[in-house]
């Protein structure tokens, strides 16, 4: 006790209280005075990492230090310097600190980052595969035209085909003559893409029109989506096959406002292409030659300022993912050649095709397992399927699997956009494939042609994150809607709502919510009657994102987080039909 507190009384049983004896404390040492530092300390030893990159020049071997002689007494005028330990690579004699150059950890210089090395190896491998398959080939882009009805999507697409040589002059004159006879003289450009009598008579696109053209640097497939709200399911299947979306906006007074208001399709189309997996949007402000606009900069700026915040809220970055280009689809100004300064003095940007030719290319998974969702099918000397190859590559003679029916098929022939037969096709190509070993009645849009080694998953139940966009009532367990995923549209039910996300913290709730309403994010269990081909969003984004529609409106967008295996159900179904004979 006395050791802990020197001034405390000491109590021992059987003795009287006694004052504590003052212990003699040793004299405290004087504080250690550090001498002033006159020289800068030597730099710390540097460590060089080199994983798989080019070998750096080896440093010269440091001489073995001799035993230090006894130091001579330093002059009194200089303060003593504390001895410092320095590595052999750091010169201690220099008076100024040398910046450690080897510490800069950059993938460009040292190539020491494993992810960058993996990406580099993958890119080289992909290039080799491309060269093996095709030799030196032009890059291929799928572009979808979206926007409100009568914005000029088909006219713009038809004029693009004409000025790039996709449609020759003779065919165009024939179409123009037909349009004149029908009393639709100004519609002749759109008739290059709208081919059915119904579309030509009404002037409205119903199905997704397909066309193909080339420039000096790239190949393009045009997907002309319908703008009318009745045909939104067709528009979704077109957007699912696209790499880049071209949002066509009419600059004519009144038309832009109608398309952009609550009932217009401009807002819904932007949301749907983002959900369909399109990462870049080119906003083409069309009809700039209209008498109500006359290439007015004020009108262009007004439309741009109104659209930018909305496009940002849909999930696109206005600086990197969105480009605004003023054009005239009917006259062809600013499509191929830049618009003349005499007509539009304020525009300094590139023309439409200039911008498309120099856009950063989208990533292609050439070496991944084959995944090709079927968008159309028909019979022509065997079953023919149409679709975009989402990943991998395909060759004539390959033995593949058609999911979810697990039909083993053989590739009899591959046709490109020009209906020419080709020996092989790669990720990103829109192709027609003739299959052997399956009838066209056994194929439906939404089936996936896949590699037998790692086939796409076919499930009836899965969990997904949903963002409720708009709905009149609340959504409860048991709610049913139509799900659009890649090229498939299927009726689904929500047997259970599992979690909701707190808006303030972003955390998942432990208790399941009773209902979901507009603006909420939830995790729900989704069930279909028949197996459908889907994947988790983190594995294959294109096969893991979807939209839910009901009553002609987009209710929610979502991504698949977990797949529930159906193998147990398959076994029980198989056992149910077994009969044991006595």
Coordinates of C-alpha atoms in Angstrom, one line a residue:
X1 CA 0.0 0.0 0.0
X2 CA 2.8 2.4 1.0
X3 CA 4.5 1.7 -2.3
X4 CA 1.5 2.8 -4.2
X5 CA 0.9 6.0 -2.3
X6 CA 3.9 7.4 -0.4
X7 CA 1.7 9.7 1.7
X8 CA -0.8 7.1 3.0
X9 CA -1.1 5.9 6.6
X10 CA 0.2 2.4 7.3
X11 CA -2.1 0.2 9.3
X12 CA -0.9 -3.2 10.7
X13 CA -3.2 -5.1 13.1
X14 CA -1.9 -5.0 16.7
X15 CA 0.0 -1.8 16.1
X16 CA -0.9 1.8 16.6
X17 CA -1.2 4.3 13.7
X18 CA 2.2 5.5 12.5
X19 CA 3.1 8.3 10.3
X20 CA 4.6 7.1 7.0
X21 CA 8.3 7.4 6.8
X22 CA 9.4 9.5 3.9
X23 CA 11.3 7.3 1.5
X24 CA 14.3 8.7 -0.1
X25 CA 13.5 9.1 -3.8
X26 CA 16.4 8.9 -6.2
X27 CA 17.2 12.2 -7.8
X28 CA 15.4 12.6 -11.2
X29 CA 17.5 12.6 -14.3
X30 CA 17.8 15.8 -16.2
X31 CA 15.7 15.8 -19.5
X32 CA 17.5 14.5 -22.5
X33 CA 18.4 17.4 -24.8
X34 CA 18.3 16.4 -28.5
X35 CA 20.9 18.3 -30.6
X36 CA 19.5 20.5 -33.3
X37 CA 19.3 18.9 -36.7
X38 CA 21.5 20.7 -39.3
X39 CA 21.3 18.1 -42.2
X40 CA 18.3 16.6 -43.8
X41 CA 17.7 13.0 -42.8
X42 CA 18.5 10.4 -45.5
X43 CA 15.6 9.0 -47.5
X44 CA 14.0 5.8 -46.4
X45 CA 15.0 2.6 -48.1
X46 CA 12.8 1.9 -51.2
X47 CA 11.2 -1.4 -52.1
X48 CA 10.7 -2.2 -55.8
X49 CA 7.9 -4.6 -56.8
X50 CA 8.0 -6.3 -60.2
X51 CA 5.3 -8.9 -60.9
X52 CA 5.4 -10.1 -64.5
X53 CA 6.5 -6.8 -66.0
X54 CA 9.8 -5.9 -67.7
X55 CA 12.8 -6.5 -65.5
X56 CA 14.1 -3.2 -64.1
X57 CA 17.8 -2.6 -64.2
X58 CA 19.5 -4.2 -61.3
X59 CA 21.1 -1.8 -58.9
X60 CA 24.9 -2.0 -58.6
X61 CA 25.9 -4.2 -55.7
X62 CA 26.7 -2.2 -52.7
X63 CA 30.2 -2.5 -51.3
X64 CA 30.5 -4.3 -47.9
X65 CA 30.9 -1.7 -45.3
X66 CA 34.3 -1.8 -43.6
X67 CA 34.4 -1.6 -39.7
X68 CA 33.9 2.1 -38.8
X69 CA 37.0 3.8 -37.4
X70 CA 36.8 5.6 -34.2
X71 CA 35.3 9.0 -34.9
X72 CA 37.5 12.0 -34.5
X73 CA 36.1 14.7 -32.1
X74 CA 33.9 17.1 -34.0
X75 CA 34.6 20.8 -33.9
X76 CA 32.6 22.6 -31.1
X77 CA 30.9 25.1 -33.4
X78 CA 28.8 22.3 -35.2
X79 CA 26.1 20.6 -33.2
X80 CA 26.3 16.9 -33.0
X81 CA 24.0 14.9 -35.4
X82 CA 22.3 11.7 -34.2
X83 CA 23.5 8.7 -36.1
X84 CA 21.0 7.5 -38.7
X85 CA 20.7 4.1 -40.4
X86 CA 20.5 4.4 -44.2
X87 CA 19.9 1.6 -46.7
X88 CA 22.5 0.8 -49.4
X89 CA 20.3 2.2 -52.1
X90 CA 19.9 5.6 -50.4
X91 CA 23.0 7.9 -50.5
X92 CA 23.4 9.4 -47.0
X93 CA 26.1 11.9 -48.1
X94 CA 23.7 14.1 -50.1
X95 CA 22.5 17.2 -48.3
X96 CA 19.1 17.4 -50.1
X97 CA 16.5 14.5 -49.9
X98 CA 16.3 12.6 -53.2
X99 CA 12.7 11.9 -54.2
X100 CA 12.1 8.1 -54.2
X101 CA 11.2 7.5 -57.8
X102 CA 10.5 3.8 -57.4
X103 CA 7.7 4.4 -55.0
X104 CA 5.4 5.6 -57.8
X105 CA 3.0 2.7 -58.2
X106 CA 1.6 3.1 -61.7
X107 CA 0.3 0.4 -64.0
X108 CA 1.7 2.2 -67.0
X109 CA 5.3 2.3 -65.7
X110 CA 5.8 -0.8 -63.6
X111 CA 2.9 -3.0 -64.7
X112 CA 2.8 -4.4 -61.2
X113 CA -1.0 -4.4 -60.8
X114 CA -2.3 -7.9 -61.3
X115 CA -5.7 -6.7 -62.6
X116 CA -4.0 -4.6 -65.3
X117 CA -1.9 -7.5 -66.3
X118 CA -5.0 -9.8 -66.5
X119 CA -6.8 -7.2 -68.6
X120 CA -3.9 -6.8 -70.9
X121 CA -3.5 -10.6 -71.4
X122 CA -7.3 -10.9 -72.0
X123 CA -7.3 -8.1 -74.6
X124 CA -4.4 -9.7 -76.4
X125 CA -6.2 -13.1 -76.4
X126 CA -9.4 -11.5 -77.7
X127 CA -7.5 -9.8 -80.5
X128 CA -5.9 -13.1 -81.4
X129 CA -9.3 -14.9 -81.4
X130 CA -10.7 -12.1 -83.7
X131 CA -7.7 -12.4 -86.1
X132 CA -8.1 -16.2 -86.2
X133 CA -11.8 -16.0 -87.0
X134 CA -12.0 -13.1 -89.4
X135 CA -8.5 -11.6 -90.0
X136 CA -8.5 -7.8 -89.7
X137 CA -12.2 -6.9 -89.3
X138 CA -14.1 -3.7 -88.8
X139 CA -15.6 -3.1 -85.3
X140 CA -19.4 -3.7 -85.2
X141 CA -21.9 -1.6 -83.3
X142 CA -25.7 -2.2 -82.8
X143 CA -27.6 1.1 -82.6
X144 CA -31.3 1.4 -81.6
X145 CA -33.4 4.5 -82.5
X146 CA -35.7 5.4 -79.7
X147 CA -37.9 8.4 -78.9
X148 CA -41.5 9.7 -79.0
X149 CA -43.8 8.8 -81.9
X150 CA -43.3 11.1 -85.0
X151 CA -39.8 12.3 -83.8
X152 CA -38.3 11.2 -87.1
X153 CA -36.6 7.9 -86.1
X154 CA -37.4 5.9 -89.3
X155 CA -36.7 8.9 -91.6
X156 CA -33.3 9.5 -89.9
X157 CA -32.5 5.7 -90.2
X158 CA -33.6 5.7 -93.9
X159 CA -31.5 8.7 -94.8
X160 CA -28.5 7.2 -93.0
X161 CA -28.8 4.1 -95.1
X162 CA -29.0 6.2 -98.3
X163 CA -26.1 8.5 -97.6
X164 CA -23.8 5.6 -96.4
X165 CA -24.7 3.4 -99.4
X166 CA -26.7 0.8 -97.4
X167 CA -29.6 1.4 -99.9
X168 CA -28.7 2.2 -103.5
X169 CA -30.1 5.1 -105.5
X170 CA -32.3 2.9 -107.7
X171 CA -34.1 1.3 -104.7
X172 CA -34.6 4.7 -103.1
X173 CA -36.2 6.1 -106.3
X174 CA -38.5 3.1 -106.4
X175 CA -39.5 3.7 -102.8
X176 CA -40.0 7.4 -103.5
X177 CA -42.3 6.6 -106.5
X178 CA -44.4 4.2 -104.3
X179 CA -44.7 6.8 -101.6
X180 CA -45.8 9.4 -104.2
X181 CA -48.5 7.1 -105.6
X182 CA -49.8 6.5 -102.0
X183 CA -49.9 10.2 -101.3
X184 CA -47.1 10.0 -98.7
X185 CA -44.4 11.7 -100.6
X186 CA -42.5 13.0 -97.6
X187 CA -42.5 9.6 -95.9
X188 CA -40.3 7.9 -98.6
X189 CA -37.1 7.9 -96.4
X190 CA -38.9 6.1 -93.5
X191 CA -40.2 3.4 -95.9
X192 CA -36.7 2.1 -96.3
X193 CA -37.1 0.7 -92.8
X194 CA -40.9 0.5 -92.4
X195 CA -41.6 -2.3 -94.9
X196 CA -45.0 -3.7 -94.0
X197 CA -48.2 -2.3 -95.5
X198 CA -49.6 -1.5 -92.1
X199 CA -46.6 0.5 -91.1
X200 CA -46.5 2.4 -94.4
X201 CA -50.2 3.2 -94.5
X202 CA -50.2 4.6 -90.9
X203 CA -46.7 6.0 -90.8
X204 CA -46.0 4.3 -87.5
X205 CA -43.4 1.7 -86.8
X206 CA -44.9 -1.5 -85.3
X207 CA -42.1 -4.0 -85.2
X208 CA -38.4 -3.4 -84.7
X209 CA -37.0 -2.6 -88.2
X210 CA -33.5 -4.0 -89.0
X211 CA -30.9 -2.6 -91.5
X212 CA -27.2 -2.6 -92.0
X213 CA -24.6 -0.2 -93.2
X214 CA -20.9 0.4 -93.2
X215 CA -18.6 3.3 -92.9
X216 CA -14.8 3.4 -93.6
X217 CA -14.0 2.4 -90.0
X218 CA -17.1 0.5 -88.5
X219 CA -20.0 -1.7 -89.3
X220 CA -23.5 -0.8 -87.9
X221 CA -26.8 -2.6 -87.4
X222 CA -29.7 -0.3 -87.1
X223 CA -32.6 -1.4 -84.9
X224 CA -35.6 1.0 -85.5
X225 CA -37.8 0.7 -82.4
X226 CA -41.5 1.8 -82.5
X227 CA -42.3 5.0 -80.6
X228 CA -46.0 4.4 -79.9
X229 CA -46.7 3.3 -76.3
X230 CA -48.8 0.4 -77.6
X231 CA -45.7 -1.3 -79.0
X232 CA -43.3 -0.8 -76.1
X233 CA -42.7 -4.6 -75.7
X234 CA -41.3 -4.6 -79.3
X235 CA -39.1 -1.6 -78.4
X236 CA -37.8 -3.4 -75.3
X237 CA -36.7 -6.5 -77.4
X238 CA -35.0 -4.1 -79.8
X239 CA -33.2 -2.2 -77.0
X240 CA -32.0 -5.5 -75.5
X241 CA -29.9 -6.2 -78.6
X242 CA -28.3 -2.7 -78.8
X243 CA -25.0 -1.4 -77.7
X244 CA -25.7 2.4 -78.2
X245 CA -29.1 4.1 -78.1
X246 CA -29.9 7.0 -80.4
X247 CA -32.6 9.1 -78.7
X248 CA -34.3 11.1 -81.4
X249 CA -35.9 14.4 -80.2
X250 CA -38.1 16.6 -82.4
X251 CA -37.1 20.2 -82.0
X252 CA -40.4 21.4 -83.6
X253 CA -42.4 23.7 -81.3
X254 CA -44.9 21.6 -79.4
X255 CA -43.6 18.2 -80.5
X256 CA -40.7 18.1 -78.0
X257 CA -43.0 19.2 -75.1
X258 CA -45.6 16.5 -76.0
X259 CA -42.9 13.8 -76.0
X260 CA -41.2 14.9 -72.9
X261 CA -44.3 15.4 -70.7
X262 CA -45.6 12.8 -68.3
X263 CA -47.6 10.9 -71.0
X264 CA -44.9 11.0 -73.6
X265 CA -42.6 8.1 -74.5
X266 CA -39.3 10.0 -74.3
X267 CA -39.0 9.5 -70.5
X268 CA -40.0 5.8 -70.6
X269 CA -37.7 5.0 -73.5
X270 CA -34.7 6.4 -71.7
X271 CA -35.5 4.4 -68.6
X272 CA -36.0 1.2 -70.6
X273 CA -32.8 1.4 -72.6
X274 CA -30.8 1.9 -69.3
X275 CA -32.5 -1.2 -67.9
X276 CA -31.9 -3.1 -71.1
X277 CA -28.1 -2.6 -70.6
X278 CA -27.3 0.3 -73.0
X279 CA -24.4 2.3 -71.6
X280 CA -24.1 5.2 -74.1
X281 CA -26.8 7.5 -75.4
X282 CA -26.5 9.9 -78.4
X283 CA -29.3 12.5 -78.2
X284 CA -30.1 13.6 -81.8
X285 CA -32.1 16.8 -81.8
X286 CA -33.9 16.3 -85.1
X287 CA -36.0 18.7 -87.4
X288 CA -33.6 21.6 -86.8
X289 CA -34.5 22.8 -90.4
X290 CA -38.2 23.2 -89.4
X291 CA -39.6 26.7 -90.0
X292 CA -40.4 27.0 -86.3
X293 CA -36.8 26.3 -85.3
X294 CA -34.6 27.3 -88.3
X295 CA -31.3 26.1 -86.6
X296 CA -31.9 28.4 -83.6
X297 CA -29.3 27.9 -80.9
X298 CA -31.8 29.0 -78.2
X299 CA -34.2 26.2 -79.0
X300 CA -31.3 23.7 -79.0
X301 CA -30.0 24.9 -75.6
X302 CA -33.5 24.9 -74.1
X303 CA -34.0 21.2 -75.1
X304 CA -30.5 20.3 -73.9
X305 CA -31.0 21.9 -70.5
X306 CA -34.4 20.2 -70.0
X307 CA -33.1 16.7 -71.0
X308 CA -29.7 16.7 -69.1
X309 CA -31.1 16.4 -65.5
X310 CA -33.6 13.8 -66.6
X311 CA -31.0 11.6 -68.4
X312 CA -28.8 12.0 -65.3
X313 CA -31.6 10.8 -63.1
X314 CA -32.0 7.7 -65.3
X315 CA -28.5 6.7 -64.5
X316 CA -26.4 8.1 -67.4
X317 CA -23.4 10.3 -66.8
X318 CA -24.0 13.5 -68.8
X319 CA -20.2 14.1 -69.2
X320 CA -19.2 10.7 -70.4
X321 CA -22.3 8.7 -71.6
X322 CA -24.4 11.4 -73.3
X323 CA -23.8 13.4 -76.5
X324 CA -26.1 16.0 -78.0
X325 CA -26.0 16.5 -81.8
X326 CA -28.3 18.8 -83.8
X327 CA -29.4 17.3 -87.2
X328 CA -32.0 17.4 -89.9
X329 CA -33.0 13.8 -90.7
X330 CA -35.0 14.7 -93.8
X331 CA -32.5 16.9 -95.5
X332 CA -29.5 14.9 -94.2
X333 CA -27.7 17.9 -92.8
X334 CA -25.1 17.1 -90.1
X335 CA -25.5 13.3 -90.6
X336 CA -22.5 12.5 -92.7
X337 CA -21.0 15.9 -93.4
X338 CA -20.9 18.8 -90.9
X339 CA -23.6 21.4 -91.4
X340 CA -22.5 24.5 -93.3
X341 CA -21.5 27.5 -91.2
X342 CA -23.9 29.7 -93.3
X343 CA -26.8 27.6 -92.0
X344 CA -25.7 27.0 -88.4
X345 CA -22.8 29.2 -87.3
X346 CA -22.8 28.1 -83.7
X347 CA -22.3 24.4 -84.0
X348 CA -18.6 23.3 -83.8
X349 CA -19.2 19.6 -82.9
X350 CA -18.7 16.6 -85.2
X351 CA -21.4 15.2 -87.5
X352 CA -23.5 12.2 -86.5
X353 CA -21.4 9.6 -88.3
X354 CA -18.2 11.3 -87.4
X355 CA -19.1 10.9 -83.7
X356 CA -20.2 7.3 -84.1
X357 CA -17.0 6.3 -85.9
X358 CA -14.8 7.7 -83.1
X359 CA -16.9 6.6 -80.1
X360 CA -15.1 4.4 -77.5
X361 CA -15.9 0.8 -78.4
X362 CA -18.0 -1.3 -76.0
X363 CA -16.4 -4.3 -74.2
X364 CA -16.8 -7.6 -76.0
X365 CA -16.6 -11.0 -74.2
X366 CA -15.1 -12.9 -77.0
X367 CA -13.6 -15.7 -74.9
X368 CA -16.6 -16.2 -72.6
X369 CA -19.1 -19.1 -73.1
X370 CA -21.6 -18.6 -75.9
X371 CA -24.8 -16.9 -75.0
X372 CA -27.3 -15.9 -77.8
X373 CA -30.8 -15.0 -76.8
X374 CA -33.3 -15.7 -79.6
X375 CA -35.3 -12.7 -80.7
X376 CA -37.1 -14.1 -83.8
X377 CA -37.5 -17.6 -85.4
X378 CA -38.9 -18.8 -88.7
X379 CA -38.8 -21.8 -91.0
X380 CA -36.7 -21.8 -94.1
X381 CA -35.2 -25.1 -95.1
X382 CA -35.0 -25.9 -91.4
X383 CA -35.4 -23.8 -88.2
X384 CA -33.7 -20.4 -88.4
X385 CA -33.2 -18.2 -85.3
X386 CA -32.3 -14.5 -85.2
X387 CA -30.5 -12.7 -82.4
X388 CA -27.4 -10.9 -81.1
X389 CA -24.5 -12.9 -79.7
X390 CA -24.1 -11.5 -76.1
X391 CA -20.9 -13.4 -75.3
X392 CA -18.5 -15.9 -76.9
X393 CA -18.3 -16.9 -80.6
X394 CA -20.0 -19.4 -82.9
X395 CA -18.7 -21.4 -85.8
X396 CA -20.4 -23.5 -88.5
X397 CA -20.7 -27.1 -87.4
X398 CA -20.6 -26.4 -83.6
X399 CA -22.7 -28.7 -81.4
X400 CA -24.7 -26.4 -79.0
X401 CA -27.5 -26.5 -76.5
X402 CA -30.8 -24.6 -76.8
X403 CA -32.0 -23.7 -73.3
X404 CA -34.3 -24.1 -71.4
X405 CA -35.4 -27.2 -73.3
X406 CA -31.9 -28.6 -73.3
X407 CA -32.2 -29.5 -77.0
X408 CA -28.8 -30.5 -78.5
X409 CA -28.5 -28.7 -81.9
X410 CA -25.9 -28.3 -84.6
X411 CA -25.1 -25.1 -86.4
X412 CA -25.9 -25.8 -90.1
X413 CA -25.3 -22.2 -91.4
X414 CA -24.6 -18.7 -90.2
X415 CA -25.9 -15.6 -92.1
X416 CA -24.8 -12.0 -91.4
X417 CA -26.9 -8.8 -91.7
X418 CA -26.5 -8.8 -95.5
X419 CA -27.9 -12.4 -95.7
X420 CA -24.5 -13.7 -96.8
X421 CA -23.3 -17.0 -95.4
X422 CA -20.3 -16.7 -93.1
X423 CA -18.2 -19.4 -91.4
X424 CA -18.3 -17.9 -87.9
X425 CA -19.5 -14.9 -85.9
X426 CA -18.4 -13.2 -82.7
X427 CA -19.8 -11.4 -79.7
X428 CA -21.8 -8.3 -80.7
X429 CA -22.9 -9.6 -84.1
X430 CA -26.6 -9.8 -85.1
X431 CA -26.9 -13.0 -87.0
X432 CA -29.3 -15.6 -88.4
X433 CA -28.4 -19.2 -87.5
X434 CA -29.9 -22.3 -89.2
X435 CA -30.1 -25.1 -86.7
X436 CA -30.2 -28.9 -87.3
X437 CA -31.8 -31.2 -84.7
X438 CA -34.8 -29.0 -83.7
X439 CA -38.1 -27.9 -85.2
X440 CA -39.1 -24.3 -85.4
X441 CA -42.3 -25.2 -83.4
X442 CA -40.1 -26.1 -80.4
X443 CA -38.4 -22.7 -80.3
X444 CA -39.8 -19.5 -78.8
X445 CA -38.3 -16.0 -78.6
X446 CA -36.5 -15.8 -75.3
X447 CA -34.8 -19.2 -75.6
X448 CA -31.0 -19.0 -75.4
X449 CA -28.5 -20.8 -77.7
X450 CA -25.6 -21.6 -75.4
X451 CA -22.4 -23.6 -75.0
X452 CA -23.0 -27.2 -73.7
X453 CA -19.9 -26.9 -71.3
X454 CA -21.3 -24.0 -69.3
X455 CA -25.0 -23.6 -70.3
X456 CA -27.2 -20.7 -69.2
X457 CA -29.3 -21.4 -66.0
X458 CA -33.0 -22.2 -66.5
X459 CA -35.0 -21.5 -63.3
X460 CA -38.6 -20.9 -62.1
X461 CA -37.8 -19.0 -59.0
X462 CA -35.3 -16.3 -58.3
X463 CA -34.6 -13.3 -56.0
X464 CA -34.3 -9.8 -57.4
X465 CA -33.8 -6.2 -56.3
X466 CA -36.7 -4.1 -57.6
X467 CA -37.0 -0.3 -57.9
X468 CA -40.7 0.6 -58.0
X469 CA -41.1 3.4 -60.6
X470 CA -44.8 4.0 -60.7
X471 CA -47.9 2.2 -59.7
X472 CA -51.4 3.3 -58.8
X473 CA -51.8 1.0 -55.9
X474 CA -49.5 -0.8 -53.5
X475 CA -47.7 -4.0 -54.5
X476 CA -48.3 -7.0 -52.2
X477 CA -47.2 -10.6 -52.2
X478 CA -49.1 -12.4 -54.9
X479 CA -48.9 -9.5 -57.4
X480 CA -48.5 -10.5 -61.0
X481 CA -47.0 -8.6 -64.0
X482 CA -45.2 -9.1 -67.3
X483 CA -41.4 -9.4 -67.1
X484 CA -39.2 -8.4 -70.0
X485 CA -35.7 -9.9 -69.7
X486 CA -33.3 -9.8 -72.8
X487 CA -35.6 -10.9 -75.6
X488 CA -38.1 -12.8 -73.4
X489 CA -41.5 -11.5 -72.1
X490 CA -43.1 -13.8 -69.5
X491 CA -45.8 -13.4 -66.9
X492 CA -44.5 -13.6 -63.4
X493 CA -45.9 -13.5 -59.8
X494 CA -44.3 -12.2 -56.7
X495 CA -45.0 -14.9 -54.0
X496 CA -43.1 -13.0 -51.3
X497 CA -41.6 -9.6 -50.5
X498 CA -38.4 -10.4 -48.6
X499 CA -36.7 -7.1 -47.7
X500 CA -37.0 -3.3 -48.3
X501 CA -34.1 -0.9 -48.4
X502 CA -34.1 2.0 -45.9
X503 CA -33.9 5.3 -47.9
X504 CA -31.8 7.0 -45.2
X505 CA -29.2 4.3 -44.5
X506 CA -29.5 2.1 -47.6
X507 CA -29.6 -1.0 -45.4
X508 CA -31.8 -4.1 -45.9
X509 CA -34.6 -4.6 -43.4
X510 CA -34.6 -7.8 -41.4
X511 CA -38.4 -8.1 -41.4
X512 CA -40.2 -8.6 -44.7
X513 CA -42.4 -5.6 -45.8
X514 CA -46.1 -6.0 -46.0
X515 CA -46.3 -4.0 -49.2
X516 CA -44.2 -1.9 -51.6
X517 CA -45.2 1.5 -53.1
X518 CA -43.8 4.0 -55.6
X519 CA -40.2 5.1 -55.0
X520 CA -39.3 2.1 -52.8
X521 CA -36.5 -0.4 -53.4
X522 CA -37.2 -3.9 -52.3
X523 CA -36.0 -7.5 -52.6
X524 CA -38.7 -9.9 -53.8
X525 CA -39.0 -13.5 -54.7
X526 CA -40.2 -13.9 -58.3
X527 CA -41.8 -17.0 -59.8
X528 CA -42.7 -18.1 -63.3
X529 CA -44.8 -21.0 -64.5
X530 CA -42.2 -22.4 -66.9
X531 CA -38.4 -22.3 -66.6
X532 CA -36.8 -19.2 -68.1
X533 CA -33.2 -18.5 -69.1
X534 CA -31.6 -15.9 -66.8
X535 CA -28.3 -15.4 -64.9
X536 CA -27.3 -13.3 -61.9
X537 CA -26.7 -9.7 -62.7
X538 CA -23.1 -9.8 -61.4
X539 CA -22.2 -12.8 -63.7
X540 CA -24.0 -11.7 -66.9
X541 CA -25.5 -8.2 -66.7
X542 CA -27.4 -8.6 -70.0
X543 CA -29.2 -11.7 -68.8
X544 CA -29.7 -10.5 -65.3
X545 CA -31.6 -7.1 -65.7
X546 CA -35.3 -6.8 -66.4
X547 CA -38.4 -4.6 -66.4
X548 CA -41.8 -5.3 -65.0
X549 CA -44.8 -3.9 -66.9
X550 CA -48.5 -3.9 -66.1
X551 CA -51.5 -2.1 -67.7
X552 CA -49.3 -0.7 -70.5
X553 CA -46.9 1.0 -68.1
X554 CA -43.4 0.2 -66.8
X555 CA -44.0 -0.6 -63.1
X556 CA -40.4 -1.5 -61.9
X557 CA -36.9 -2.2 -63.0
X558 CA -34.8 -4.8 -61.4
X559 CA -31.7 -7.0 -61.3
X560 CA -31.4 -10.7 -60.4
X561 CA -29.4 -11.4 -57.2
X562 CA -30.0 -15.1 -56.5
X563 CA -31.2 -18.1 -58.5
X564 CA -33.2 -20.9 -56.8
X565 CA -32.3 -24.3 -58.3
X566 CA -35.0 -26.4 -59.8
X567 CA -33.2 -29.7 -59.7
X568 CA -35.2 -30.9 -56.6
X569 CA -38.5 -30.1 -58.4
X570 CA -37.3 -31.9 -61.5
X571 CA -36.5 -35.1 -59.5
X572 CA -39.8 -35.0 -57.6
X573 CA -41.7 -34.5 -60.9
X574 CA -39.8 -37.5 -62.4
X575 CA -40.6 -39.7 -59.4
X576 CA -44.3 -38.7 -59.5
X577 CA -44.7 -40.4 -62.9
X578 CA -43.0 -43.6 -61.9
X579 CA -45.2 -46.7 -61.7
X580 CA -44.0 -49.9 -60.2
X581 CA -45.3 -53.1 -61.9
X582 CA -46.0 -56.0 -59.6

